[in-house]
């Protein structure tokens, strides 16, 4: 106890950089933010998604190295919601585009790559919480 795994901390342009000691077994970082003011999006033309559904098959089988576009659809098609795609295991399936907006038809597309044998759940969630899961 009392030994720090962090040798140096520096910051610039809202980025914090850490230089760690050799082979730390565990690093725990706590940030305390003060004097912050959060403001809502100034856009008055916000139009959240009301419905979110899978366009791609809900079960996808790939071989290592395969790439696939995974698609979901939000309604209304002109929604301003973003859809974030996340893999439950990035060592099996890696997302290339994680937060995407819909095309003119309401379709949101993310590219995934199968990295190795295994299974991963892909979750697509709108910024207002509508969720679709694929495996």
PDB file of C-alpha atoms in Angstrom:
ATOM      1  CA  UNK A   1       0.000   0.000   0.000  1.00  0.00           C
ATOM      2  CA  UNK A   2       1.144   3.534  -0.627  1.00  0.00           C
ATOM      3  CA  UNK A   3       2.836   2.648  -3.912  1.00  0.00           C
ATOM      4  CA  UNK A   4       1.397   4.333  -6.966  1.00  0.00           C
ATOM      5  CA  UNK A   5       1.095   2.566 -10.311  1.00  0.00           C
ATOM      6  CA  UNK A   6       1.031   5.983 -11.985  1.00  0.00           C
ATOM      7  CA  UNK A   7       4.340   7.786 -12.477  1.00  0.00           C
ATOM      8  CA  UNK A   8       3.062  10.965 -14.106  1.00  0.00           C
ATOM      9  CA  UNK A   9      -0.226  12.672 -14.927  1.00  0.00           C
ATOM     10  CA  UNK A  10      -0.435  15.511 -17.417  1.00  0.00           C
ATOM     11  CA  UNK A  11      -3.300  17.234 -19.165  1.00  0.00           C
ATOM     12  CA  UNK A  12      -3.895  19.480 -22.136  1.00  0.00           C
ATOM     13  CA  UNK A  13      -6.809  20.176 -24.467  1.00  0.00           C
ATOM     14  CA  UNK A  14      -9.283  18.303 -22.229  1.00  0.00           C
ATOM     15  CA  UNK A  15      -7.176  15.114 -22.419  1.00  0.00           C
ATOM     16  CA  UNK A  16      -5.550  13.434 -19.444  1.00  0.00           C
ATOM     17  CA  UNK A  17      -2.428  11.346 -20.054  1.00  0.00           C
ATOM     18  CA  UNK A  18      -1.111   8.761 -17.600  1.00  0.00           C
ATOM     19  CA  UNK A  19       2.350   7.239 -17.571  1.00  0.00           C
ATOM     20  CA  UNK A  20       2.306   4.019 -15.572  1.00  0.00           C
ATOM     21  CA  UNK A  21       5.039   2.276 -13.651  1.00  0.00           C
ATOM     22  CA  UNK A  22       6.395  -1.009 -14.937  1.00  0.00           C
ATOM     23  CA  UNK A  23       3.886  -3.885 -14.875  1.00  0.00           C
ATOM     24  CA  UNK A  24       1.235  -2.566 -12.508  1.00  0.00           C
ATOM     25  CA  UNK A  25      -1.119  -5.286 -11.321  1.00  0.00           C
ATOM     26  CA  UNK A  26      -4.068  -2.928 -10.918  1.00  0.00           C
ATOM     27  CA  UNK A  27      -4.775   0.707 -11.661  1.00  0.00           C
ATOM     28  CA  UNK A  28      -7.791   2.420 -10.165  1.00  0.00           C
ATOM     29  CA  UNK A  29      -8.577   5.928 -11.359  1.00  0.00           C
ATOM     30  CA  UNK A  30     -11.139   8.254  -9.835  1.00  0.00           C
ATOM     31  CA  UNK A  31     -12.039  11.542 -11.481  1.00  0.00           C
ATOM     32  CA  UNK A  32     -13.709  14.329  -9.566  1.00  0.00           C
ATOM     33  CA  UNK A  33     -15.312  16.909 -11.816  1.00  0.00           C
ATOM     34  CA  UNK A  34     -16.107  20.334 -10.453  1.00  0.00           C
ATOM     35  CA  UNK A  35     -17.626  23.519 -11.807  1.00  0.00           C
ATOM     36  CA  UNK A  36     -19.163  21.841 -14.856  1.00  0.00           C
ATOM     37  CA  UNK A  37     -22.248  23.128 -16.569  1.00  0.00           C
ATOM     38  CA  UNK A  38     -24.175  20.805 -18.853  1.00  0.00           C
ATOM     39  CA  UNK A  39     -26.468  22.360 -21.404  1.00  0.00           C
ATOM     40  CA  UNK A  40     -29.096  20.657 -23.509  1.00  0.00           C
ATOM     41  CA  UNK A  41     -28.623  20.374 -27.230  1.00  0.00           C
ATOM     42  CA  UNK A  42     -29.468  23.755 -28.687  1.00  0.00           C
ATOM     43  CA  UNK A  43     -31.230  22.145 -31.644  1.00  0.00           C
ATOM     44  CA  UNK A  44     -34.982  22.653 -31.401  1.00  0.00           C
ATOM     45  CA  UNK A  45     -35.565  20.273 -34.310  1.00  0.00           C
ATOM     46  CA  UNK A  46     -34.739  17.161 -32.257  1.00  0.00           C
ATOM     47  CA  UNK A  47     -36.936  14.218 -33.247  1.00  0.00           C
ATOM     48  CA  UNK A  48     -36.332  11.099 -31.100  1.00  0.00           C
ATOM     49  CA  UNK A  49     -36.897   7.587 -32.403  1.00  0.00           C
ATOM     50  CA  UNK A  50     -40.243   6.059 -31.444  1.00  0.00           C
ATOM     51  CA  UNK A  51     -39.550   2.515 -32.660  1.00  0.00           C
ATOM     52  CA  UNK A  52     -36.337   0.492 -33.198  1.00  0.00           C
ATOM     53  CA  UNK A  53     -36.225  -2.894 -34.935  1.00  0.00           C
ATOM     54  CA  UNK A  54     -33.749  -5.295 -36.524  1.00  0.00           C
ATOM     55  CA  UNK A  55     -33.386  -5.266 -40.311  1.00  0.00           C
ATOM     56  CA  UNK A  56     -30.556  -7.836 -40.344  1.00  0.00           C
ATOM     57  CA  UNK A  57     -31.212 -11.405 -39.271  1.00  0.00           C
ATOM     58  CA  UNK A  58     -31.213 -11.622 -35.475  1.00  0.00           C
ATOM     59  CA  UNK A  59     -28.739 -14.545 -35.638  1.00  0.00           C
ATOM     60  CA  UNK A  60     -25.633 -14.112 -37.787  1.00  0.00           C
ATOM     61  CA  UNK A  61     -22.935 -16.751 -38.312  1.00  0.00           C
ATOM     62  CA  UNK A  62     -19.518 -15.619 -39.528  1.00  0.00           C
ATOM     63  CA  UNK A  63     -16.049 -17.075 -39.947  1.00  0.00           C
ATOM     64  CA  UNK A  64     -12.970 -15.366 -38.534  1.00  0.00           C
ATOM     65  CA  UNK A  65     -12.044 -12.464 -40.798  1.00  0.00           C
ATOM     66  CA  UNK A  66     -15.538 -12.045 -42.242  1.00  0.00           C
ATOM     67  CA  UNK A  67     -17.087  -8.578 -42.335  1.00  0.00           C
ATOM     68  CA  UNK A  68     -20.788  -7.871 -42.133  1.00  0.00           C
ATOM     69  CA  UNK A  69     -23.048  -4.842 -42.132  1.00  0.00           C
ATOM     70  CA  UNK A  70     -25.573  -5.045 -39.313  1.00  0.00           C
ATOM     71  CA  UNK A  71     -28.697  -2.974 -39.840  1.00  0.00           C
ATOM     72  CA  UNK A  72     -31.503  -1.735 -37.658  1.00  0.00           C
ATOM     73  CA  UNK A  73     -34.321   0.629 -38.488  1.00  0.00           C
ATOM     74  CA  UNK A  74     -35.687   3.514 -36.480  1.00  0.00           C
ATOM     75  CA  UNK A  75     -39.064   5.143 -36.907  1.00  0.00           C
ATOM     76  CA  UNK A  76     -39.834   7.828 -37.853  1.00  0.00           C
ATOM     77  CA  UNK A  77     -37.332   7.684 -40.709  1.00  0.00           C
ATOM     78  CA  UNK A  78     -36.402  11.351 -40.217  1.00  0.00           C
ATOM     79  CA  UNK A  79     -35.555  10.819 -36.542  1.00  0.00           C
ATOM     80  CA  UNK A  80     -32.496  12.653 -35.263  1.00  0.00           C
ATOM     81  CA  UNK A  81     -31.636   9.789 -32.877  1.00  0.00           C
ATOM     82  CA  UNK A  82     -28.245   8.123 -33.142  1.00  0.00           C
ATOM     83  CA  UNK A  83     -27.901   4.357 -32.790  1.00  0.00           C
ATOM     84  CA  UNK A  84     -24.908   2.992 -30.896  1.00  0.00           C
ATOM     85  CA  UNK A  85     -23.778  -0.547 -31.735  1.00  0.00           C
ATOM     86  CA  UNK A  86     -21.813  -2.497 -29.113  1.00  0.00           C
ATOM     87  CA  UNK A  87     -20.317  -5.996 -29.082  1.00  0.00           C
ATOM     88  CA  UNK A  88     -20.482  -7.978 -25.840  1.00  0.00           C
ATOM     89  CA  UNK A  89     -17.066  -9.469 -26.691  1.00  0.00           C
ATOM     90  CA  UNK A  90     -14.746  -7.314 -28.807  1.00  0.00           C
ATOM     91  CA  UNK A  91     -12.280 -10.224 -29.056  1.00  0.00           C
ATOM     92  CA  UNK A  92     -14.923 -12.153 -31.060  1.00  0.00           C
ATOM     93  CA  UNK A  93     -16.778  -9.434 -32.995  1.00  0.00           C
ATOM     94  CA  UNK A  94     -15.515  -5.878 -33.310  1.00  0.00           C
ATOM     95  CA  UNK A  95     -17.658  -2.915 -34.316  1.00  0.00           C
ATOM     96  CA  UNK A  96     -16.140  -0.440 -36.765  1.00  0.00           C
ATOM     97  CA  UNK A  97     -18.884   2.206 -36.597  1.00  0.00           C
ATOM     98  CA  UNK A  98     -20.399   2.482 -33.173  1.00  0.00           C
ATOM     99  CA  UNK A  99     -22.676   5.561 -33.235  1.00  0.00           C
ATOM    100  CA  UNK A 100     -24.504   6.096 -36.499  1.00  0.00           C
ATOM    101  CA  UNK A 101     -27.398   8.161 -37.773  1.00  0.00           C
ATOM    102  CA  UNK A 102     -30.157   6.779 -39.960  1.00  0.00           C
ATOM    103  CA  UNK A 103     -30.279   7.072 -43.722  1.00  0.00           C
ATOM    104  CA  UNK A 104     -33.339   8.558 -45.479  1.00  0.00           C
ATOM    105  CA  UNK A 105     -35.249   5.291 -44.896  1.00  0.00           C
ATOM    106  CA  UNK A 106     -34.484   5.178 -41.156  1.00  0.00           C
ATOM    107  CA  UNK A 107     -31.881   2.401 -41.565  1.00  0.00           C
ATOM    108  CA  UNK A 108     -28.777   2.502 -39.333  1.00  0.00           C
ATOM    109  CA  UNK A 109     -25.796   0.440 -40.500  1.00  0.00           C
ATOM    110  CA  UNK A 110     -22.698  -0.613 -38.558  1.00  0.00           C
ATOM    111  CA  UNK A 111     -19.793  -2.675 -39.850  1.00  0.00           C
ATOM    112  CA  UNK A 112     -18.621  -5.636 -37.784  1.00  0.00           C
ATOM    113  CA  UNK A 113     -15.635  -7.937 -38.203  1.00  0.00           C
ATOM    114  CA  UNK A 114     -15.492 -11.484 -36.846  1.00  0.00           C
ATOM    115  CA  UNK A 115     -12.075 -11.838 -35.202  1.00  0.00           C
ATOM    116  CA  UNK A 116     -12.147 -15.403 -33.923  1.00  0.00           C
ATOM    117  CA  UNK A 117     -14.442 -18.331 -33.174  1.00  0.00           C
ATOM    118  CA  UNK A 118     -16.920 -17.654 -30.404  1.00  0.00           C
ATOM    119  CA  UNK A 119     -20.174 -15.862 -29.818  1.00  0.00           C
ATOM    120  CA  UNK A 120     -20.987 -12.270 -29.085  1.00  0.00           C
ATOM    121  CA  UNK A 121     -24.193 -10.374 -28.554  1.00  0.00           C
ATOM    122  CA  UNK A 122     -24.546  -7.204 -30.598  1.00  0.00           C
ATOM    123  CA  UNK A 123     -26.662  -4.538 -28.951  1.00  0.00           C
ATOM    124  CA  UNK A 124     -27.970  -1.553 -30.876  1.00  0.00           C
ATOM    125  CA  UNK A 125     -29.446   1.197 -28.712  1.00  0.00           C
ATOM    126  CA  UNK A 126     -30.871   4.574 -29.640  1.00  0.00           C
ATOM    127  CA  UNK A 127     -29.859   7.644 -27.675  1.00  0.00           C
ATOM    128  CA  UNK A 128     -33.318   7.570 -26.062  1.00  0.00           C
ATOM    129  CA  UNK A 129     -32.965   3.924 -24.937  1.00  0.00           C
ATOM    130  CA  UNK A 130     -34.734   1.784 -27.589  1.00  0.00           C
ATOM    131  CA  UNK A 131     -32.758  -1.483 -27.815  1.00  0.00           C
ATOM    132  CA  UNK A 132     -32.326  -4.289 -30.372  1.00  0.00           C
ATOM    133  CA  UNK A 133     -30.151  -7.363 -29.693  1.00  0.00           C
ATOM    134  CA  UNK A 134     -28.575  -9.668 -32.266  1.00  0.00           C
ATOM    135  CA  UNK A 135     -26.262 -12.666 -31.834  1.00  0.00           C
TER     136      UNK A 135
END
